[in-house]
């Protein structure tokens, strides 16, 4: 992609919560980061990170974006984010039909944010007992899909972990970072959930990102959760997140 095209994309993608993944990908593209590409699609762009299984449609209608990527898990392993699409009845009908046409199903995610650090920082739960996941820490006990996510996340920034019996079992990390925001993900191994571990690691990562030093920007968290994912939305509420937007995803 040319420098002019990258500049055009940056101008189209605001540094706002609903665009955090898109903005992060476009910044990576502009920096020449390996593993990210962009292709023209109709009047817009598809920005793709195949190793992360994600594509973002920018200025592209849902039908065009999904047709370009194909249908079914075997031929289109990338989930597609559609941040241009709103939440009206007409938008819902459009994205639902576009997904069905390629054998996929659209999901609506709820986008949450916290208040400013000056207002909300002290209200976060305790993060006692959590720490950074060392670069050399073994992850053989972690299921393969999560292990792959953690390896990628660890290459991009800090991963906060909680241990049980000396083994890291709960993790908070940021798959995507823009200049002002970071997308927070929390995973706890099966059998160890409902113990408050996820709350603690999430609080630890939020504090870490907000207090960034050595010239790094201070970032605020964005929490995205499928509308029907009650567990994720409940954890977000415990941390003080509030819903501010909606976003369509076609997994």
PDB file of C-alpha atoms in Angstrom:
ATOM      1  CA  UNK A   1       0.000   0.000   0.000  1.00  0.00           C
ATOM      2  CA  UNK A   2       1.257   3.476  -0.862  1.00  0.00           C
ATOM      3  CA  UNK A   3       1.903   6.107   1.778  1.00  0.00           C
ATOM      4  CA  UNK A   4      -0.915   8.191   0.297  1.00  0.00           C
ATOM      5  CA  UNK A   5      -3.374   5.311   0.612  1.00  0.00           C
ATOM      6  CA  UNK A   6      -2.343   4.691   4.218  1.00  0.00           C
ATOM      7  CA  UNK A   7      -2.837   8.380   4.979  1.00  0.00           C
ATOM      8  CA  UNK A   8      -6.285   8.219   3.365  1.00  0.00           C
ATOM      9  CA  UNK A   9      -7.235   5.264   5.536  1.00  0.00           C
ATOM     10  CA  UNK A  10      -6.018   6.935   8.718  1.00  0.00           C
ATOM     11  CA  UNK A  11      -8.182   9.949   7.892  1.00  0.00           C
ATOM     12  CA  UNK A  12     -11.233   7.688   7.532  1.00  0.00           C
ATOM     13  CA  UNK A  13     -10.734   5.845  10.814  1.00  0.00           C
ATOM     14  CA  UNK A  14     -11.297   7.976  13.895  1.00  0.00           C
ATOM     15  CA  UNK A  15      -9.486   7.145  17.130  1.00  0.00           C
ATOM     16  CA  UNK A  16     -12.723   6.218  18.901  1.00  0.00           C
ATOM     17  CA  UNK A  17     -13.798   3.107  20.848  1.00  0.00           C
ATOM     18  CA  UNK A  18     -15.794   1.462  18.053  1.00  0.00           C
ATOM     19  CA  UNK A  19     -12.805   1.818  15.714  1.00  0.00           C
ATOM     20  CA  UNK A  20     -10.046   0.591  18.037  1.00  0.00           C
ATOM     21  CA  UNK A  21      -9.316  -2.588  16.045  1.00  0.00           C
ATOM     22  CA  UNK A  22      -9.522  -0.780  12.717  1.00  0.00           C
ATOM     23  CA  UNK A  23      -7.307   2.067  13.879  1.00  0.00           C
ATOM     24  CA  UNK A  24      -4.757  -0.363  15.299  1.00  0.00           C
ATOM     25  CA  UNK A  25      -4.627  -2.272  12.016  1.00  0.00           C
ATOM     26  CA  UNK A  26      -4.292   0.872   9.908  1.00  0.00           C
ATOM     27  CA  UNK A  27      -1.505   2.170  12.160  1.00  0.00           C
ATOM     28  CA  UNK A  28       0.273  -1.172  11.752  1.00  0.00           C
ATOM     29  CA  UNK A  29      -0.239  -0.970   8.006  1.00  0.00           C
ATOM     30  CA  UNK A  30       1.176   2.554   7.837  1.00  0.00           C
ATOM     31  CA  UNK A  31       4.200   1.415   9.858  1.00  0.00           C
ATOM     32  CA  UNK A  32       4.841  -1.485   7.490  1.00  0.00           C
ATOM     33  CA  UNK A  33       4.194  -4.098  10.169  1.00  0.00           C
ATOM     34  CA  UNK A  34       4.360  -7.622   8.697  1.00  0.00           C
ATOM     35  CA  UNK A  35       1.171  -9.670   8.682  1.00  0.00           C
ATOM     36  CA  UNK A  36      -1.227  -6.809   7.919  1.00  0.00           C
ATOM     37  CA  UNK A  37      -2.478  -5.921   4.448  1.00  0.00           C
ATOM     38  CA  UNK A  38      -5.239  -3.954   2.765  1.00  0.00           C
ATOM     39  CA  UNK A  39      -7.141  -4.552  -0.455  1.00  0.00           C
ATOM     40  CA  UNK A  40      -9.480  -2.284  -2.335  1.00  0.00           C
ATOM     41  CA  UNK A  41     -13.108  -3.364  -2.140  1.00  0.00           C
ATOM     42  CA  UNK A  42     -15.812  -1.356  -3.913  1.00  0.00           C
ATOM     43  CA  UNK A  43     -15.407   2.226  -2.678  1.00  0.00           C
ATOM     44  CA  UNK A  44     -13.459   1.295   0.444  1.00  0.00           C
ATOM     45  CA  UNK A  45     -10.924  -1.091   1.912  1.00  0.00           C
ATOM     46  CA  UNK A  46     -10.635  -4.433   3.611  1.00  0.00           C
ATOM     47  CA  UNK A  47      -7.797  -4.321   6.117  1.00  0.00           C
ATOM     48  CA  UNK A  48      -6.735  -7.821   7.067  1.00  0.00           C
ATOM     49  CA  UNK A  49      -4.619  -9.548   9.694  1.00  0.00           C
ATOM     50  CA  UNK A  50      -4.819 -13.217   8.659  1.00  0.00           C
ATOM     51  CA  UNK A  51      -2.786 -14.565  11.584  1.00  0.00           C
ATOM     52  CA  UNK A  52      -5.240 -12.888  13.954  1.00  0.00           C
ATOM     53  CA  UNK A  53      -8.221 -14.130  11.970  1.00  0.00           C
ATOM     54  CA  UNK A  54      -9.593 -10.609  11.565  1.00  0.00           C
ATOM     55  CA  UNK A  55     -10.597  -8.307   8.742  1.00  0.00           C
ATOM     56  CA  UNK A  56     -12.115  -4.836   9.087  1.00  0.00           C
ATOM     57  CA  UNK A  57     -14.317  -3.331   6.394  1.00  0.00           C
ATOM     58  CA  UNK A  58     -13.781   0.411   6.015  1.00  0.00           C
ATOM     59  CA  UNK A  59     -16.207   2.235   3.754  1.00  0.00           C
ATOM     60  CA  UNK A  60     -17.476  -1.057   2.335  1.00  0.00           C
ATOM     61  CA  UNK A  61     -21.065  -2.296   2.373  1.00  0.00           C
ATOM     62  CA  UNK A  62     -21.528  -5.573   4.310  1.00  0.00           C
ATOM     63  CA  UNK A  63     -22.519  -7.580   1.226  1.00  0.00           C
ATOM     64  CA  UNK A  64     -19.442  -6.450  -0.707  1.00  0.00           C
ATOM     65  CA  UNK A  65     -17.081  -7.087   2.196  1.00  0.00           C
ATOM     66  CA  UNK A  66     -18.395 -10.569   2.924  1.00  0.00           C
ATOM     67  CA  UNK A  67     -18.579 -11.564  -0.731  1.00  0.00           C
ATOM     68  CA  UNK A  68     -14.943 -10.546  -1.162  1.00  0.00           C
ATOM     69  CA  UNK A  69     -13.867 -12.776   1.722  1.00  0.00           C
ATOM     70  CA  UNK A  70     -16.104 -15.722   0.916  1.00  0.00           C
ATOM     71  CA  UNK A  71     -18.245 -17.887   3.154  1.00  0.00           C
ATOM     72  CA  UNK A  72     -17.875 -20.745   5.595  1.00  0.00           C
ATOM     73  CA  UNK A  73     -15.155 -21.404   8.133  1.00  0.00           C
ATOM     74  CA  UNK A  74     -13.092 -23.501   5.719  1.00  0.00           C
ATOM     75  CA  UNK A  75     -12.765 -20.766   3.090  1.00  0.00           C
ATOM     76  CA  UNK A  76     -13.043 -17.622   5.201  1.00  0.00           C
ATOM     77  CA  UNK A  77     -11.397 -18.091   8.587  1.00  0.00           C
ATOM     78  CA  UNK A  78     -11.275 -14.342   9.202  1.00  0.00           C
ATOM     79  CA  UNK A  79     -13.963 -12.721  11.285  1.00  0.00           C
ATOM     80  CA  UNK A  80     -15.175  -9.474   9.748  1.00  0.00           C
ATOM     81  CA  UNK A  81     -15.769  -6.288  11.729  1.00  0.00           C
ATOM     82  CA  UNK A  82     -18.204  -3.794  10.217  1.00  0.00           C
ATOM     83  CA  UNK A  83     -17.713  -0.565  12.198  1.00  0.00           C
ATOM     84  CA  UNK A  84     -19.440   1.561   9.541  1.00  0.00           C
ATOM     85  CA  UNK A  85     -22.757  -0.236  10.071  1.00  0.00           C
ATOM     86  CA  UNK A  86     -25.211   1.210  12.581  1.00  0.00           C
ATOM     87  CA  UNK A  87     -27.826  -0.414  14.810  1.00  0.00           C
ATOM     88  CA  UNK A  88     -31.084   0.622  13.142  1.00  0.00           C
ATOM     89  CA  UNK A  89     -33.627  -1.931  11.968  1.00  0.00           C
ATOM     90  CA  UNK A  90     -32.525  -1.329   8.380  1.00  0.00           C
ATOM     91  CA  UNK A  91     -28.854  -1.823   9.303  1.00  0.00           C
ATOM     92  CA  UNK A  92     -29.715  -5.024  11.156  1.00  0.00           C
ATOM     93  CA  UNK A  93     -31.619  -6.396   8.181  1.00  0.00           C
ATOM     94  CA  UNK A  94     -28.801  -5.478   5.797  1.00  0.00           C
ATOM     95  CA  UNK A  95     -25.974  -7.093   7.740  1.00  0.00           C
ATOM     96  CA  UNK A  96     -28.044 -10.167   8.654  1.00  0.00           C
ATOM     97  CA  UNK A  97     -28.933 -10.777   5.004  1.00  0.00           C
ATOM     98  CA  UNK A  98     -25.363 -10.189   3.837  1.00  0.00           C
ATOM     99  CA  UNK A  99     -24.013 -12.717   6.348  1.00  0.00           C
ATOM    100  CA  UNK A 100     -26.667 -15.305   5.483  1.00  0.00           C
ATOM    101  CA  UNK A 101     -25.845 -14.970   1.784  1.00  0.00           C
ATOM    102  CA  UNK A 102     -22.345 -16.355   2.432  1.00  0.00           C
ATOM    103  CA  UNK A 103     -23.410 -18.947   5.008  1.00  0.00           C
ATOM    104  CA  UNK A 104     -22.409 -16.931   8.047  1.00  0.00           C
ATOM    105  CA  UNK A 105     -24.200 -15.263  10.957  1.00  0.00           C
ATOM    106  CA  UNK A 106     -23.937 -11.677  12.113  1.00  0.00           C
ATOM    107  CA  UNK A 107     -23.480 -10.883  15.800  1.00  0.00           C
ATOM    108  CA  UNK A 108     -23.925  -7.523  17.481  1.00  0.00           C
ATOM    109  CA  UNK A 109     -21.297  -6.624  20.049  1.00  0.00           C
ATOM    110  CA  UNK A 110     -21.734  -4.077  22.814  1.00  0.00           C
ATOM    111  CA  UNK A 111     -18.868  -1.593  23.118  1.00  0.00           C
ATOM    112  CA  UNK A 112     -18.085  -0.490  26.681  1.00  0.00           C
ATOM    113  CA  UNK A 113     -15.727   2.113  28.130  1.00  0.00           C
ATOM    114  CA  UNK A 114     -14.691   3.334  31.572  1.00  0.00           C
ATOM    115  CA  UNK A 115     -14.608   6.940  32.721  1.00  0.00           C
ATOM    116  CA  UNK A 116     -11.475   9.025  32.666  1.00  0.00           C
ATOM    117  CA  UNK A 117      -8.695   7.749  34.924  1.00  0.00           C
ATOM    118  CA  UNK A 118      -9.112  10.764  37.200  1.00  0.00           C
ATOM    119  CA  UNK A 119     -12.742   9.783  37.758  1.00  0.00           C
ATOM    120  CA  UNK A 120     -12.640   5.987  37.649  1.00  0.00           C
ATOM    121  CA  UNK A 121      -9.106   4.851  38.429  1.00  0.00           C
ATOM    122  CA  UNK A 122      -9.578   4.518  42.171  1.00  0.00           C
ATOM    123  CA  UNK A 123     -12.857   2.649  41.670  1.00  0.00           C
ATOM    124  CA  UNK A 124     -11.219  -0.339  39.990  1.00  0.00           C
ATOM    125  CA  UNK A 125     -11.182  -3.597  41.972  1.00  0.00           C
ATOM    126  CA  UNK A 126      -7.993  -4.745  43.669  1.00  0.00           C
ATOM    127  CA  UNK A 127      -5.373  -6.405  41.510  1.00  0.00           C
ATOM    128  CA  UNK A 128      -3.482  -8.073  44.355  1.00  0.00           C
ATOM    129  CA  UNK A 129      -1.458 -11.099  43.347  1.00  0.00           C
ATOM    130  CA  UNK A 130      -1.271 -10.384  39.620  1.00  0.00           C
ATOM    131  CA  UNK A 131       1.834  -9.620  37.612  1.00  0.00           C
ATOM    132  CA  UNK A 132       3.308  -9.484  34.154  1.00  0.00           C
ATOM    133  CA  UNK A 133       3.520 -12.769  32.288  1.00  0.00           C
ATOM    134  CA  UNK A 134       7.264 -13.297  31.724  1.00  0.00           C
ATOM    135  CA  UNK A 135       8.423 -13.588  28.139  1.00  0.00           C
ATOM    136  CA  UNK A 136       9.903 -17.017  28.903  1.00  0.00           C
ATOM    137  CA  UNK A 137       6.841 -18.363  30.747  1.00  0.00           C
ATOM    138  CA  UNK A 138       5.744 -21.757  29.442  1.00  0.00           C
ATOM    139  CA  UNK A 139       2.187 -21.950  28.143  1.00  0.00           C
ATOM    140  CA  UNK A 140       1.992 -25.668  27.402  1.00  0.00           C
ATOM    141  CA  UNK A 141      -0.922 -26.015  29.843  1.00  0.00           C
ATOM    142  CA  UNK A 142      -3.000 -23.439  27.972  1.00  0.00           C
ATOM    143  CA  UNK A 143      -5.423 -24.581  25.225  1.00  0.00           C
ATOM    144  CA  UNK A 144      -3.912 -24.070  21.772  1.00  0.00           C
ATOM    145  CA  UNK A 145      -6.199 -21.254  20.516  1.00  0.00           C
ATOM    146  CA  UNK A 146      -5.660 -19.155  23.648  1.00  0.00           C
ATOM    147  CA  UNK A 147      -1.945 -19.997  23.678  1.00  0.00           C
ATOM    148  CA  UNK A 148      -1.624 -18.616  20.136  1.00  0.00           C
ATOM    149  CA  UNK A 149      -3.462 -15.436  21.166  1.00  0.00           C
ATOM    150  CA  UNK A 150      -1.200 -14.966  24.170  1.00  0.00           C
ATOM    151  CA  UNK A 151       1.949 -15.436  22.107  1.00  0.00           C
ATOM    152  CA  UNK A 152       0.778 -12.753  19.663  1.00  0.00           C
ATOM    153  CA  UNK A 153      -0.328 -10.439  22.475  1.00  0.00           C
ATOM    154  CA  UNK A 154       2.973 -10.859  24.330  1.00  0.00           C
ATOM    155  CA  UNK A 155       4.837  -9.758  21.195  1.00  0.00           C
ATOM    156  CA  UNK A 156       2.807  -6.520  21.106  1.00  0.00           C
ATOM    157  CA  UNK A 157       2.721  -5.475  24.728  1.00  0.00           C
ATOM    158  CA  UNK A 158       2.307  -6.608  28.323  1.00  0.00           C
ATOM    159  CA  UNK A 159       0.159  -9.564  29.364  1.00  0.00           C
ATOM    160  CA  UNK A 160      -1.046  -9.565  32.962  1.00  0.00           C
ATOM    161  CA  UNK A 161      -1.547 -12.949  34.632  1.00  0.00           C
ATOM    162  CA  UNK A 162      -2.760 -14.476  37.880  1.00  0.00           C
ATOM    163  CA  UNK A 163      -1.362 -17.743  39.168  1.00  0.00           C
ATOM    164  CA  UNK A 164      -2.798 -20.689  41.054  1.00  0.00           C
ATOM    165  CA  UNK A 165      -0.253 -23.065  42.602  1.00  0.00           C
ATOM    166  CA  UNK A 166       2.512 -21.333  40.682  1.00  0.00           C
ATOM    167  CA  UNK A 167       0.860 -21.734  37.281  1.00  0.00           C
ATOM    168  CA  UNK A 168      -0.533 -18.828  35.236  1.00  0.00           C
ATOM    169  CA  UNK A 169      -4.243 -19.513  34.760  1.00  0.00           C
ATOM    170  CA  UNK A 170      -5.913 -16.153  34.123  1.00  0.00           C
ATOM    171  CA  UNK A 171      -4.793 -13.559  31.601  1.00  0.00           C
ATOM    172  CA  UNK A 172      -5.592 -10.002  30.533  1.00  0.00           C
ATOM    173  CA  UNK A 173      -4.076  -8.644  27.355  1.00  0.00           C
ATOM    174  CA  UNK A 174      -4.671  -6.153  24.557  1.00  0.00           C
ATOM    175  CA  UNK A 175      -4.966  -7.667  21.087  1.00  0.00           C
ATOM    176  CA  UNK A 176      -5.281  -4.179  19.602  1.00  0.00           C
ATOM    177  CA  UNK A 177      -4.044  -0.729  20.575  1.00  0.00           C
ATOM    178  CA  UNK A 178      -4.684   2.620  18.939  1.00  0.00           C
ATOM    179  CA  UNK A 179      -3.104   5.831  20.180  1.00  0.00           C
ATOM    180  CA  UNK A 180      -5.794   6.513  22.792  1.00  0.00           C
ATOM    181  CA  UNK A 181      -7.486   3.142  23.351  1.00  0.00           C
ATOM    182  CA  UNK A 182      -6.769  -0.532  23.909  1.00  0.00           C
ATOM    183  CA  UNK A 183      -9.082  -3.464  23.349  1.00  0.00           C
ATOM    184  CA  UNK A 184      -9.034  -5.589  26.496  1.00  0.00           C
ATOM    185  CA  UNK A 185      -9.392  -9.378  26.458  1.00  0.00           C
ATOM    186  CA  UNK A 186      -9.669 -11.545  29.563  1.00  0.00           C
ATOM    187  CA  UNK A 187      -9.409 -15.334  29.633  1.00  0.00           C
ATOM    188  CA  UNK A 188      -9.353 -17.726  32.581  1.00  0.00           C
ATOM    189  CA  UNK A 189      -8.732 -21.432  32.163  1.00  0.00           C
ATOM    190  CA  UNK A 190     -11.754 -23.744  32.532  1.00  0.00           C
ATOM    191  CA  UNK A 191     -12.317 -24.976  36.054  1.00  0.00           C
ATOM    192  CA  UNK A 192     -10.842 -21.833  37.589  1.00  0.00           C
ATOM    193  CA  UNK A 193     -13.509 -19.323  36.684  1.00  0.00           C
ATOM    194  CA  UNK A 194     -15.866 -17.570  39.106  1.00  0.00           C
ATOM    195  CA  UNK A 195     -12.997 -16.969  41.543  1.00  0.00           C
ATOM    196  CA  UNK A 196     -12.439 -13.290  40.797  1.00  0.00           C
ATOM    197  CA  UNK A 197      -9.238 -13.950  38.862  1.00  0.00           C
ATOM    198  CA  UNK A 198     -10.517 -12.332  35.672  1.00  0.00           C
ATOM    199  CA  UNK A 199     -11.533  -9.214  37.572  1.00  0.00           C
ATOM    200  CA  UNK A 200      -8.074  -8.870  39.112  1.00  0.00           C
ATOM    201  CA  UNK A 201      -6.061  -9.364  35.931  1.00  0.00           C
ATOM    202  CA  UNK A 202      -8.314  -6.961  34.030  1.00  0.00           C
ATOM    203  CA  UNK A 203      -7.879  -4.311  36.721  1.00  0.00           C
ATOM    204  CA  UNK A 204      -4.125  -4.852  36.630  1.00  0.00           C
ATOM    205  CA  UNK A 205      -3.883  -4.361  32.875  1.00  0.00           C
ATOM    206  CA  UNK A 206      -6.104  -1.274  32.942  1.00  0.00           C
ATOM    207  CA  UNK A 207      -3.915   0.346  35.579  1.00  0.00           C
ATOM    208  CA  UNK A 208      -0.789  -0.567  33.642  1.00  0.00           C
ATOM    209  CA  UNK A 209      -2.019   0.887  30.342  1.00  0.00           C
ATOM    210  CA  UNK A 210      -3.302   4.042  32.027  1.00  0.00           C
ATOM    211  CA  UNK A 211       0.016   4.650  33.749  1.00  0.00           C
ATOM    212  CA  UNK A 212       2.201   4.042  30.711  1.00  0.00           C
ATOM    213  CA  UNK A 213       5.664   5.577  31.025  1.00  0.00           C
ATOM    214  CA  UNK A 214       8.858   6.015  28.999  1.00  0.00           C
ATOM    215  CA  UNK A 215       7.088   8.002  26.292  1.00  0.00           C
ATOM    216  CA  UNK A 216       4.320   5.477  25.673  1.00  0.00           C
ATOM    217  CA  UNK A 217       0.808   6.940  25.453  1.00  0.00           C
ATOM    218  CA  UNK A 218      -1.649   6.458  28.280  1.00  0.00           C
ATOM    219  CA  UNK A 219      -4.532   4.447  26.934  1.00  0.00           C
ATOM    220  CA  UNK A 220      -8.093   3.873  28.073  1.00  0.00           C
ATOM    221  CA  UNK A 221      -9.775   0.443  27.831  1.00  0.00           C
ATOM    222  CA  UNK A 222     -12.469  -0.653  25.413  1.00  0.00           C
ATOM    223  CA  UNK A 223     -14.482  -3.755  26.315  1.00  0.00           C
ATOM    224  CA  UNK A 224     -16.372  -5.472  23.521  1.00  0.00           C
ATOM    225  CA  UNK A 225     -18.803  -8.279  24.295  1.00  0.00           C
ATOM    226  CA  UNK A 226     -21.357 -10.136  22.235  1.00  0.00           C
ATOM    227  CA  UNK A 227     -24.829  -8.947  23.154  1.00  0.00           C
ATOM    228  CA  UNK A 228     -25.732 -12.431  24.408  1.00  0.00           C
ATOM    229  CA  UNK A 229     -22.514 -13.026  26.363  1.00  0.00           C
ATOM    230  CA  UNK A 230     -23.863 -12.410  29.847  1.00  0.00           C
ATOM    231  CA  UNK A 231     -20.686 -13.540  31.606  1.00  0.00           C
ATOM    232  CA  UNK A 232     -18.501 -11.068  29.731  1.00  0.00           C
ATOM    233  CA  UNK A 233     -20.940  -8.208  30.196  1.00  0.00           C
ATOM    234  CA  UNK A 234     -21.259  -8.986  33.912  1.00  0.00           C
ATOM    235  CA  UNK A 235     -17.477  -8.901  34.315  1.00  0.00           C
ATOM    236  CA  UNK A 236     -17.392  -5.588  32.471  1.00  0.00           C
ATOM    237  CA  UNK A 237     -20.016  -4.197  34.842  1.00  0.00           C
ATOM    238  CA  UNK A 238     -18.032  -5.341  37.906  1.00  0.00           C
ATOM    239  CA  UNK A 239     -15.083  -3.373  36.603  1.00  0.00           C
ATOM    240  CA  UNK A 240     -17.201  -0.263  36.101  1.00  0.00           C
ATOM    241  CA  UNK A 241     -17.619  -0.362  32.327  1.00  0.00           C
ATOM    242  CA  UNK A 242     -20.727   1.127  30.744  1.00  0.00           C
ATOM    243  CA  UNK A 243     -22.176   0.451  27.296  1.00  0.00           C
ATOM    244  CA  UNK A 244     -21.559   3.305  24.863  1.00  0.00           C
ATOM    245  CA  UNK A 245     -21.997   1.824  21.391  1.00  0.00           C
ATOM    246  CA  UNK A 246     -22.748  -1.256  19.285  1.00  0.00           C
ATOM    247  CA  UNK A 247     -20.681  -2.938  16.596  1.00  0.00           C
ATOM    248  CA  UNK A 248     -21.413  -5.664  14.063  1.00  0.00           C
ATOM    249  CA  UNK A 249     -19.153  -8.706  13.767  1.00  0.00           C
ATOM    250  CA  UNK A 250     -19.470 -11.618  11.366  1.00  0.00           C
ATOM    251  CA  UNK A 251     -17.421 -14.493  12.828  1.00  0.00           C
TER     252      UNK A 251
END
